[in-house]
Amino acid sequence: MAAFVLAIGLGGCAFSEDVTGTVATSGPPPMPARAAPPPPRIASAPAQPTGSSHPDMQPAALRAAEANFSRCIASLEPKARQAGVSAAGFRRLTAGLTPDMSIMKKLETQPEFSRTPGEYVEMLVSETRIQKGRQAMAENAAVFQAVERTYGVDPYVVAAIWGIETNYGGARGSYPVIQATATLACVGRRQAYFRDEFVAALRIVDRGDIPESHLRGSWAGAFGLTQFMPTAFQRDAIDFDGDGHRNVVDSVADAMGSTANKLKRGGWKPGMSWGYEVVAPRNFDYLLADKSIRKPLREWAALGVTRASGQAFPNGEATAYLLLPSGANGPAFLMTDNFRAILSYNPADAYALAIGHLADRIRGGGPFVTPWPEDMRMLSRAERSELQQRLASRGFDPGSADGTMGQKTRIAVREFQVSVGMLPDGHPTGDVLDRLRN
């Protein structure tokens, strides 16, 4: 993924704190077919301060965990055996395993959200990525036709995920997944979560789905053409090419089929768009721009909300909610259940919007009609925390002052905007913070 990630919390496939390849534009060529030696494991580096206040991330705790690493891994054998990993496979895959302590820095590095949603979407939906998507779909036309026929999922959305996650396979990450997940399973603040990922990674190799030498990915363990976490692989990956292996690393068919399966499980409905760019009428009630407010498209139309293209909504009974990624001054969208299916892959609105838009552009659609606001300023993490503190001091409830702009914070922003006569779009901008300061 990128050096910039909007997702907060755990996503469906890629781990949300993983910042490996989303906007990568280059990388190693596709890996060779099979039989290759196991990947070299990264030598352990001394534990370094991470800047975290978490007790498990302090230097002394990291040193102790590193010293106890072999015993920790050995203690996970019963869990692995219960999950179906053979005794011989466990011994073979963990022999000589050492932690990669450099991952601890990455675990604690929280990327600054310096790009606006418009900048983020435009960065991902580049002309190069659009053209490469068309080429990739043409080269694998039979696969994408089979994906649509089998799962009823829009093949252009599947291709867009491939393009944004790994640049169509060109940037998959280079960390040995077993070593990375083993490190996180026994060191640092996310051990409980990553023990399941480590065991799942062992099982993938032990049952022969993907050779250990090919199981490389991000520092957090996401791998393959469309970046599956090991447990998501176990749940959603399929053998779409019929060779007896679920290989989302080397098989385009398996990767695209597994991605479509994930979207279908996430609630994808055949024959429906992910959403529509719309225009709200003058004096629109922006309190309706709330994910919890879902209306049939015909009701939105009755409120004066029209498609930016000027076309009619194709299915007036389909329900949707109104999303304003950059506030009332930027593009507006009515999002269907299929947008929520994309969010099951990564729970960030800007990510899902980029996926949907790239899919439409690969299909031949044009750019958004309403331009992104050029004068919008994203708040720094410190400013977001300050905004939450100032909202709380005025009697609003933004939740914790952690700098995360979740639903509670957006509701509090909207309530504040109503109280001072601002347009209540719930968008935490520099203008809102300035009003709070004054």
CSV table of C-alpha atoms in Angstrom, one decimal:
chain,number,residue,atom,x,y,z
A,1,MET,CA,0.0,0.0,0.0
A,2,ALA,CA,0.9,3.6,0.0
A,3,ALA,CA,2.9,5.8,2.3
A,4,PHE,CA,-0.6,7.2,2.8
A,5,VAL,CA,-3.5,5.2,4.1
A,6,LEU,CA,-7.0,6.3,5.1
A,7,ALA,CA,-8.2,3.1,6.6
A,8,ILE,CA,-8.6,2.9,10.3
A,9,GLY,CA,-9.3,-0.4,12.0
A,10,LEU,CA,-9.0,-3.8,10.4
A,11,GLY,CA,-9.9,-4.2,6.7
A,12,GLY,CA,-11.1,-7.3,5.1
A,13,CYS,CA,-7.9,-8.3,3.2
A,14,ALA,CA,-5.0,-6.0,3.6
A,15,PHE,CA,-4.1,-5.2,7.2
A,16,SER,CA,-5.0,-1.5,7.8
A,17,GLU,CA,-1.7,-0.5,9.4
A,18,ASP,CA,0.2,-1.9,6.5
A,19,VAL,CA,1.6,0.7,4.2
A,20,THR,CA,3.3,-1.3,1.5
A,21,GLY,CA,1.9,-1.0,-2.0
A,22,THR,CA,-1.4,0.8,-2.7
A,23,VAL,CA,0.2,3.6,-4.7
A,24,ALA,CA,3.3,1.8,-5.8
A,25,THR,CA,4.0,2.2,-9.5
A,26,SER,CA,6.9,-0.1,-10.0
A,27,GLY,CA,8.3,-3.3,-8.5
A,28,PRO,CA,9.8,-6.7,-9.2
A,29,PRO,CA,8.5,-8.7,-12.1
A,30,PRO,CA,6.0,-11.6,-11.5
A,31,MET,CA,7.6,-14.5,-9.7
A,32,PRO,CA,8.6,-17.7,-11.5
A,33,ALA,CA,6.2,-20.7,-11.5
A,34,ARG,CA,7.1,-22.9,-8.6
A,35,ALA,CA,9.9,-24.9,-7.1
A,36,ALA,CA,12.3,-22.5,-5.7
A,37,PRO,CA,14.3,-22.4,-2.4
A,38,PRO,CA,12.7,-20.8,0.7
A,39,PRO,CA,13.1,-17.0,0.8
A,40,PRO,CA,16.0,-15.7,2.8
A,41,ARG,CA,14.9,-14.5,6.2
A,42,ILE,CA,15.8,-11.0,7.2
A,43,ALA,CA,18.4,-10.9,9.9
A,44,SER,CA,17.2,-9.6,13.2
A,45,ALA,CA,18.1,-6.0,14.0
A,46,PRO,CA,18.6,-4.7,17.6
A,47,ALA,CA,15.4,-3.4,19.3
A,48,GLN,CA,15.1,0.3,18.8
A,49,PRO,CA,12.8,2.9,20.5
A,50,THR,CA,9.5,3.1,18.6
A,51,GLY,CA,8.1,6.3,20.1
A,52,SER,CA,5.1,4.3,21.3
A,53,SER,CA,3.6,4.5,24.8
A,54,HIS,CA,2.4,1.0,24.7
A,55,PRO,CA,4.2,-1.2,27.3
A,56,ASP,CA,4.8,-4.0,24.7
A,57,MET,CA,6.6,-1.5,22.5
A,58,GLN,CA,9.1,-0.2,25.0
A,59,PRO,CA,12.8,-1.1,24.3
A,60,ALA,CA,13.1,-3.4,27.3
A,61,ALA,CA,9.9,-5.3,26.4
A,62,LEU,CA,11.1,-5.6,22.7
A,63,ARG,CA,14.4,-7.0,23.8
A,64,ALA,CA,12.7,-9.5,26.1
A,65,ALA,CA,10.3,-10.6,23.4
A,66,GLU,CA,13.1,-10.9,20.9
A,67,ALA,CA,15.1,-13.1,23.4
A,68,ASN,CA,12.0,-15.2,24.0
A,69,PHE,CA,11.1,-15.5,20.3
A,70,SER,CA,12.0,-19.2,19.8
A,71,ARG,CA,10.0,-20.2,22.9
A,72,CYS,CA,7.0,-18.2,21.8
A,73,ILE,CA,7.0,-19.8,18.3
A,74,ALA,CA,7.3,-23.2,19.9
A,75,SER,CA,4.4,-22.5,22.1
A,76,LEU,CA,2.2,-21.9,19.0
A,77,GLU,CA,2.6,-25.4,17.7
A,78,PRO,CA,-0.5,-26.7,19.4
A,79,LYS,CA,-2.5,-23.9,17.9
A,80,ALA,CA,-1.0,-24.6,14.5
A,81,ARG,CA,-1.7,-28.3,14.7
A,82,GLN,CA,-5.3,-27.7,15.7
A,83,ALA,CA,-5.6,-25.5,12.6
A,84,GLY,CA,-4.4,-28.3,10.4
A,85,VAL,CA,-0.7,-27.6,10.1
A,86,SER,CA,1.3,-30.9,10.1
A,87,ALA,CA,3.9,-31.6,12.8
A,88,ALA,CA,6.6,-32.0,10.1
A,89,GLY,CA,5.4,-28.8,8.3
A,90,PHE,CA,5.6,-26.8,11.6
A,91,ARG,CA,9.1,-28.0,12.3
A,92,ARG,CA,10.3,-27.3,8.8
A,93,LEU,CA,8.8,-23.9,8.4
A,94,THR,CA,9.8,-22.6,11.9
A,95,ALA,CA,13.4,-24.1,12.0
A,96,GLY,CA,15.8,-21.3,12.4
A,97,LEU,CA,13.1,-18.6,12.3
A,98,THR,CA,14.2,-15.3,13.7
A,99,PRO,CA,12.2,-12.1,14.2
A,100,ASP,CA,12.6,-9.1,11.9
A,101,MET,CA,12.7,-6.3,14.5
A,102,SER,CA,12.7,-3.6,11.9
A,103,ILE,CA,8.9,-4.3,11.5
A,104,MET,CA,8.3,-2.7,15.0
A,105,LYS,CA,9.1,0.7,13.6
A,106,LYS,CA,6.6,0.2,10.8
A,107,LEU,CA,4.0,-1.0,13.3
A,108,GLU,CA,4.2,2.2,15.2
A,109,THR,CA,4.6,4.6,12.3
A,110,GLN,CA,1.2,6.2,11.7
A,111,PRO,CA,1.2,7.9,8.3
A,112,GLU,CA,0.2,11.6,8.2
A,113,PHE,CA,-3.0,12.1,6.3
A,114,SER,CA,-1.6,15.0,4.2
A,115,ARG,CA,-3.5,14.4,1.0
A,116,THR,CA,-7.1,15.4,0.5
A,117,PRO,CA,-9.6,12.8,-0.7
A,118,GLY,CA,-9.5,14.4,-4.1
A,119,GLU,CA,-5.7,14.2,-4.2
A,120,TYR,CA,-5.8,10.6,-3.0
A,121,VAL,CA,-8.3,9.5,-5.6
A,122,GLU,CA,-6.6,11.4,-8.5
A,123,MET,CA,-3.3,9.9,-7.5
A,124,LEU,CA,-4.6,6.4,-7.7
A,125,VAL,CA,-6.8,6.8,-10.7
A,126,SER,CA,-4.0,7.9,-13.0
A,127,GLU,CA,-4.1,7.6,-16.8
A,128,THR,CA,-1.3,5.1,-16.6
A,129,ARG,CA,-3.3,2.9,-14.2
A,130,ILE,CA,-6.4,3.2,-16.4
A,131,GLN,CA,-4.5,2.1,-19.6
A,132,LYS,CA,-2.7,-0.7,-17.8
A,133,GLY,CA,-6.1,-1.9,-16.5
A,134,ARG,CA,-7.5,-2.1,-19.9
A,135,GLN,CA,-4.5,-4.0,-21.1
A,136,ALA,CA,-4.6,-6.4,-18.2
A,137,MET,CA,-8.3,-7.1,-18.8
A,138,ALA,CA,-7.8,-7.7,-22.5
A,139,GLU,CA,-4.9,-10.1,-21.8
A,140,ASN,CA,-7.0,-12.0,-19.3
A,141,ALA,CA,-10.5,-11.6,-20.9
A,142,ALA,CA,-11.5,-15.2,-20.4
A,143,VAL,CA,-10.7,-15.0,-16.7
A,144,PHE,CA,-12.7,-11.8,-16.2
A,145,GLN,CA,-15.7,-13.2,-18.2
A,146,ALA,CA,-15.6,-16.3,-16.0
A,147,VAL,CA,-15.4,-14.2,-12.8
A,148,GLU,CA,-18.5,-12.2,-13.8
A,149,ARG,CA,-20.4,-15.3,-14.9
A,150,THR,CA,-19.6,-17.2,-11.7
A,151,TYR,CA,-19.9,-14.5,-9.0
A,152,GLY,CA,-22.0,-11.7,-10.6
A,153,VAL,CA,-19.4,-9.2,-9.6
A,154,ASP,CA,-18.4,-6.3,-11.9
A,155,PRO,CA,-15.1,-7.5,-13.4
A,156,TYR,CA,-14.0,-3.9,-13.8
A,157,VAL,CA,-14.1,-3.5,-10.0
A,158,VAL,CA,-12.0,-6.7,-9.6
A,159,ALA,CA,-9.5,-5.3,-12.0
A,160,ALA,CA,-9.4,-2.0,-10.2
A,161,ILE,CA,-8.6,-3.7,-6.9
A,162,TRP,CA,-5.7,-5.5,-8.7
A,163,GLY,CA,-4.5,-2.2,-10.1
A,164,ILE,CA,-4.6,-0.2,-6.9
A,165,GLU,CA,-3.3,-3.0,-4.6
A,166,THR,CA,-0.3,-4.1,-6.5
A,167,ASN,CA,-0.2,-2.1,-9.8
A,168,TYR,CA,-1.4,-5.2,-11.6
A,169,GLY,CA,1.2,-7.4,-9.9
A,170,GLY,CA,4.2,-5.1,-10.2
A,171,ALA,CA,4.4,-4.1,-6.6
A,172,ARG,CA,3.5,-7.0,-4.2
A,173,GLY,CA,5.9,-6.4,-1.3
A,174,SER,CA,9.1,-8.3,-0.5
A,175,TYR,CA,8.8,-9.4,3.1
A,176,PRO,CA,8.7,-13.2,3.8
A,177,VAL,CA,5.2,-13.5,5.0
A,178,ILE,CA,5.9,-16.3,7.5
A,179,GLN,CA,8.7,-14.4,9.1
A,180,ALA,CA,6.7,-11.1,9.2
A,181,THR,CA,3.7,-12.6,10.8
A,182,ALA,CA,5.8,-14.7,13.2
A,183,THR,CA,7.5,-11.5,14.3
A,184,LEU,CA,4.2,-9.7,14.9
A,185,ALA,CA,2.8,-12.8,16.6
A,186,CYS,CA,5.5,-12.8,19.3
A,187,VAL,CA,6.8,-9.2,19.5
A,188,GLY,CA,5.0,-5.9,20.0
A,189,ARG,CA,1.5,-4.7,20.6
A,190,ARG,CA,-0.6,-6.8,18.1
A,191,GLN,CA,0.4,-10.3,19.1
A,192,ALA,CA,-3.1,-11.7,19.7
A,193,TYR,CA,-4.2,-10.6,16.3
A,194,PHE,CA,-1.1,-11.9,14.4
A,195,ARG,CA,-1.0,-15.3,16.0
A,196,ASP,CA,-4.0,-16.3,13.8
A,197,GLU,CA,-2.3,-14.7,10.8
A,198,PHE,CA,1.0,-16.6,11.5
A,199,VAL,CA,-0.8,-19.9,11.8
A,200,ALA,CA,-2.8,-19.3,8.7
A,201,ALA,CA,0.5,-18.4,6.8
A,202,LEU,CA,2.0,-21.7,7.9
A,203,ARG,CA,-1.1,-23.6,6.8
A,204,ILE,CA,-1.0,-22.0,3.3
A,205,VAL,CA,2.5,-23.3,2.7
A,206,ASP,CA,2.0,-26.7,4.5
A,207,ARG,CA,-1.0,-27.6,2.4
A,208,GLY,CA,0.8,-26.7,-0.8
A,209,ASP,CA,-1.3,-23.7,-2.0
A,210,ILE,CA,1.7,-21.4,-2.4
A,211,PRO,CA,5.4,-22.2,-2.1
A,212,GLU,CA,7.2,-20.5,0.8
A,213,SER,CA,9.6,-18.9,-1.7
A,214,HIS,CA,6.7,-17.1,-3.3
A,215,LEU,CA,4.9,-16.1,-0.2
A,216,ARG,CA,6.2,-12.6,0.1
A,217,GLY,CA,4.3,-9.5,0.7
A,218,SER,CA,3.9,-6.5,3.0
A,219,TRP,CA,5.5,-6.1,6.4
A,220,ALA,CA,2.1,-6.9,7.9
A,221,GLY,CA,1.6,-10.1,6.0
A,222,ALA,CA,-0.6,-9.1,3.1
A,223,PHE,CA,0.4,-10.9,-0.1
A,224,GLY,CA,-0.7,-11.8,-3.6
A,225,LEU,CA,-1.9,-9.9,-6.7
A,226,THR,CA,-4.8,-8.3,-4.7
A,227,GLN,CA,-3.2,-8.5,-1.2
A,228,PHE,CA,-4.8,-11.0,1.1
A,229,MET,CA,-4.0,-11.3,4.7
A,230,PRO,CA,-3.5,-15.0,5.5
A,231,THR,CA,-6.7,-15.5,7.5
A,232,ALA,CA,-8.7,-13.7,4.7
A,233,PHE,CA,-7.0,-16.1,2.2
A,234,GLN,CA,-8.2,-19.0,4.3
A,235,ARG,CA,-11.7,-17.7,4.3
A,236,ASP,CA,-12.1,-16.3,0.7
A,237,ALA,CA,-9.4,-17.7,-1.6
A,238,ILE,CA,-10.5,-20.2,-4.2
A,239,ASP,CA,-8.9,-22.5,-6.8
A,240,PHE,CA,-10.4,-20.7,-9.9
A,241,ASP,CA,-8.0,-22.2,-12.4
A,242,GLY,CA,-8.6,-25.8,-11.3
A,243,ASP,CA,-5.0,-26.8,-10.7
A,244,GLY,CA,-5.7,-28.0,-7.1
A,245,HIS,CA,-4.0,-24.9,-5.5
A,246,ARG,CA,-5.4,-21.6,-4.3
A,247,ASN,CA,-2.5,-19.5,-5.5
A,248,VAL,CA,-3.3,-15.8,-5.4
A,249,VAL,CA,0.4,-15.0,-6.0
A,250,ASP,CA,1.1,-16.7,-9.3
A,251,SER,CA,-2.3,-17.4,-10.8
A,252,VAL,CA,-4.3,-14.4,-12.2
A,253,ALA,CA,-7.4,-16.6,-12.3
A,254,ASP,CA,-7.1,-17.6,-8.6
A,255,ALA,CA,-6.4,-14.0,-7.6
A,256,MET,CA,-9.3,-12.5,-9.5
A,257,GLY,CA,-11.7,-15.3,-8.6
A,258,SER,CA,-10.8,-15.0,-4.9
A,259,THR,CA,-11.2,-11.2,-5.0
A,260,ALA,CA,-14.7,-11.6,-6.6
A,261,ASN,CA,-15.6,-14.2,-4.0
A,262,LYS,CA,-14.5,-11.8,-1.3
A,263,LEU,CA,-16.7,-9.0,-2.8
A,264,LYS,CA,-19.7,-11.4,-3.1
A,265,ARG,CA,-19.3,-12.4,0.5
A,266,GLY,CA,-19.2,-8.7,1.3
A,267,GLY,CA,-22.7,-8.2,-0.1
A,268,TRP,CA,-22.1,-7.4,-3.8
A,269,LYS,CA,-25.4,-7.3,-5.8
A,270,PRO,CA,-25.2,-8.2,-9.5
A,271,GLY,CA,-26.3,-5.6,-12.0
A,272,MET,CA,-25.9,-2.6,-9.7
A,273,SER,CA,-23.4,0.2,-9.8
A,274,TRP,CA,-21.2,1.0,-6.8
A,275,GLY,CA,-22.6,4.5,-6.7
A,276,TYR,CA,-23.5,7.6,-8.7
A,277,GLU,CA,-22.0,11.1,-8.7
A,278,VAL,CA,-24.8,13.5,-7.9
A,279,VAL,CA,-25.6,17.2,-7.5
A,280,ALA,CA,-27.6,18.4,-4.6
A,281,PRO,CA,-30.1,21.3,-5.1
A,282,ARG,CA,-29.6,24.8,-3.6
A,283,ASN,CA,-30.6,24.9,0.1
A,284,PHE,CA,-30.2,21.1,0.4
A,285,ASP,CA,-30.4,19.8,4.0
A,286,TYR,CA,-26.9,18.4,4.4
A,287,LEU,CA,-27.9,16.8,7.7
A,288,LEU,CA,-29.1,14.0,5.3
A,289,ALA,CA,-25.5,13.3,4.3
A,290,ASP,CA,-25.1,10.5,6.8
A,291,LYS,CA,-24.2,6.9,6.3
A,292,SER,CA,-27.1,5.8,8.6
A,293,ILE,CA,-29.6,7.6,6.4
A,294,ARG,CA,-30.4,5.2,3.5
A,295,LYS,CA,-33.2,6.1,1.0
A,296,PRO,CA,-34.4,4.6,-2.3
A,297,LEU,CA,-32.9,6.5,-5.2
A,298,ARG,CA,-36.4,7.7,-6.2
A,299,GLU,CA,-36.7,9.4,-2.8
A,300,TRP,CA,-33.3,11.2,-3.3
A,301,ALA,CA,-34.5,12.3,-6.7
A,302,ALA,CA,-37.7,13.6,-5.1
A,303,LEU,CA,-35.5,15.7,-2.8
A,304,GLY,CA,-33.9,17.3,-5.9
A,305,VAL,CA,-30.7,15.2,-5.9
A,306,THR,CA,-29.8,14.4,-9.6
A,307,ARG,CA,-27.1,12.5,-11.3
A,308,ALA,CA,-24.2,14.8,-12.3
A,309,SER,CA,-24.3,13.2,-15.8
A,310,GLY,CA,-27.9,14.3,-16.3
A,311,GLN,CA,-29.0,10.7,-16.7
A,312,ALA,CA,-31.8,9.2,-14.7
A,313,PHE,CA,-31.2,6.6,-12.0
A,314,PRO,CA,-31.5,3.2,-13.5
A,315,ASN,CA,-33.2,1.6,-10.5
A,316,GLY,CA,-35.3,3.9,-8.4
A,317,GLU,CA,-35.9,1.3,-5.7
A,318,ALA,CA,-32.2,0.7,-4.9
A,319,THR,CA,-31.2,2.2,-1.6
A,320,ALA,CA,-28.2,4.5,-1.1
A,321,TYR,CA,-26.7,7.0,1.3
A,322,LEU,CA,-25.2,10.4,0.5
A,323,LEU,CA,-21.4,10.7,0.8
A,324,LEU,CA,-19.5,14.0,0.7
A,325,PRO,CA,-15.8,13.1,0.7
A,326,SER,CA,-14.6,16.7,0.6
A,327,GLY,CA,-17.7,18.4,2.1
A,328,ALA,CA,-20.4,20.3,0.4
A,329,ASN,CA,-18.0,22.1,-1.9
A,330,GLY,CA,-16.8,19.0,-3.7
A,331,PRO,CA,-18.2,16.0,-5.6
A,332,ALA,CA,-21.2,14.3,-4.0
A,333,PHE,CA,-22.1,10.6,-4.3
A,334,LEU,CA,-25.0,8.3,-3.6
A,335,MET,CA,-23.5,5.1,-2.5
A,336,THR,CA,-25.3,1.7,-3.0
A,337,ASP,CA,-24.8,-1.6,-1.2
A,338,ASN,CA,-22.0,-2.4,-3.7
A,339,PHE,CA,-19.9,0.5,-2.3
A,340,ARG,CA,-20.2,-1.2,1.1
A,341,ALA,CA,-19.1,-4.4,-0.5
A,342,ILE,CA,-15.9,-2.6,-1.7
A,343,LEU,CA,-15.5,-1.2,1.8
A,344,SER,CA,-15.4,-4.9,3.0
A,345,TYR,CA,-12.0,-5.0,1.2
A,346,ASN,CA,-10.7,-1.9,2.9
A,347,PRO,CA,-12.9,0.3,5.1
A,348,ALA,CA,-11.7,3.7,3.9
A,349,ASP,CA,-14.2,5.8,1.9
A,350,ALA,CA,-11.4,7.3,-0.3
A,351,TYR,CA,-10.0,3.9,-1.1
A,352,ALA,CA,-13.4,2.5,-2.1
A,353,LEU,CA,-14.2,5.6,-4.1
A,354,ALA,CA,-10.9,5.2,-6.0
A,355,ILE,CA,-11.7,1.6,-6.7
A,356,GLY,CA,-15.2,2.4,-8.1
A,357,HIS,CA,-13.9,5.4,-10.1
A,358,LEU,CA,-10.9,3.4,-11.6
A,359,ALA,CA,-13.4,0.6,-12.5
A,360,ASP,CA,-15.5,3.1,-14.4
A,361,ARG,CA,-12.5,4.8,-16.1
A,362,ILE,CA,-11.2,1.4,-17.3
A,363,ARG,CA,-14.7,0.7,-18.6
A,364,GLY,CA,-14.5,3.9,-20.7
A,365,GLY,CA,-16.2,6.4,-18.4
A,366,GLY,CA,-14.9,10.0,-17.9
A,367,PRO,CA,-13.7,11.9,-14.9
A,368,PHE,CA,-16.0,13.3,-12.2
A,369,VAL,CA,-18.1,16.2,-13.3
A,370,THR,CA,-17.8,18.3,-10.1
A,371,PRO,CA,-14.2,19.4,-9.5
A,372,TRP,CA,-12.5,18.7,-6.2
A,373,PRO,CA,-12.1,21.9,-4.1
A,374,GLU,CA,-8.6,23.3,-4.6
A,375,ASP,CA,-8.5,25.4,-1.4
A,376,MET,CA,-9.3,22.5,0.9
A,377,ARG,CA,-6.7,22.0,3.7
A,378,MET,CA,-6.4,18.7,5.4
A,379,LEU,CA,-5.7,18.9,9.2
A,380,SER,CA,-2.6,17.4,10.6
A,381,ARG,CA,-2.9,14.7,13.3
A,382,ALA,CA,-2.2,17.3,16.0
A,383,GLU,CA,-4.8,19.6,14.5
A,384,ARG,CA,-7.4,16.8,14.3
A,385,SER,CA,-6.8,16.0,18.0
A,386,GLU,CA,-7.1,19.7,18.8
A,387,LEU,CA,-10.4,19.9,16.9
A,388,GLN,CA,-11.8,17.0,19.0
A,389,GLN,CA,-10.6,18.6,22.2
A,390,ARG,CA,-12.2,21.9,21.3
A,391,LEU,CA,-15.5,20.2,20.3
A,392,ALA,CA,-15.6,18.4,23.6
A,393,SER,CA,-14.9,21.6,25.5
A,394,ARG,CA,-18.0,23.1,23.9
A,395,GLY,CA,-20.2,20.3,25.0
A,396,PHE,CA,-20.1,18.1,21.8
A,397,ASP,CA,-19.1,14.4,21.8
A,398,PRO,CA,-16.4,13.7,19.2
A,399,GLY,CA,-15.2,10.6,21.0
A,400,SER,CA,-11.6,10.2,22.0
A,401,ALA,CA,-9.2,13.0,21.1
A,402,ASP,CA,-7.1,10.5,19.1
A,403,GLY,CA,-6.9,12.4,15.8
A,404,THR,CA,-9.1,9.8,14.1
A,405,MET,CA,-12.0,11.3,12.2
A,406,GLY,CA,-14.6,8.7,12.8
A,407,GLN,CA,-18.4,8.9,12.7
A,408,LYS,CA,-18.7,10.4,16.2
A,409,THR,CA,-16.3,13.2,15.3
A,410,ARG,CA,-18.2,13.9,12.1
A,411,ILE,CA,-21.5,14.1,13.9
A,412,ALA,CA,-20.0,16.4,16.5
A,413,VAL,CA,-18.6,18.6,13.7
A,414,ARG,CA,-22.0,18.8,12.0
A,415,GLU,CA,-23.7,19.7,15.3
A,416,PHE,CA,-21.1,22.5,15.8
A,417,GLN,CA,-21.6,23.7,12.3
A,418,VAL,CA,-25.3,23.9,12.9
A,419,SER,CA,-24.8,25.9,16.1
A,420,VAL,CA,-22.7,28.6,14.4
A,421,GLY,CA,-24.6,28.8,11.1
A,422,MET,CA,-22.0,27.0,8.9
A,423,LEU,CA,-23.1,24.6,6.2
A,424,PRO,CA,-23.5,21.4,8.2
A,425,ASP,CA,-21.7,18.9,6.0
A,426,GLY,CA,-19.8,17.3,8.9
A,427,HIS,CA,-16.5,17.8,7.2
A,428,PRO,CA,-13.5,18.5,9.6
A,429,THR,CA,-11.7,21.2,7.7
A,430,GLY,CA,-9.3,24.0,8.6
A,431,ASP,CA,-12.3,26.4,8.5
A,432,VAL,CA,-14.1,24.4,11.2
A,433,LEU,CA,-11.0,24.4,13.4
A,434,ASP,CA,-10.5,28.2,12.9
A,435,ARG,CA,-14.1,28.8,14.0
A,436,LEU,CA,-13.5,26.6,17.1
A,437,ARG,CA,-10.4,28.5,17.9
A,438,ASN,CA,-12.2,31.8,17.6
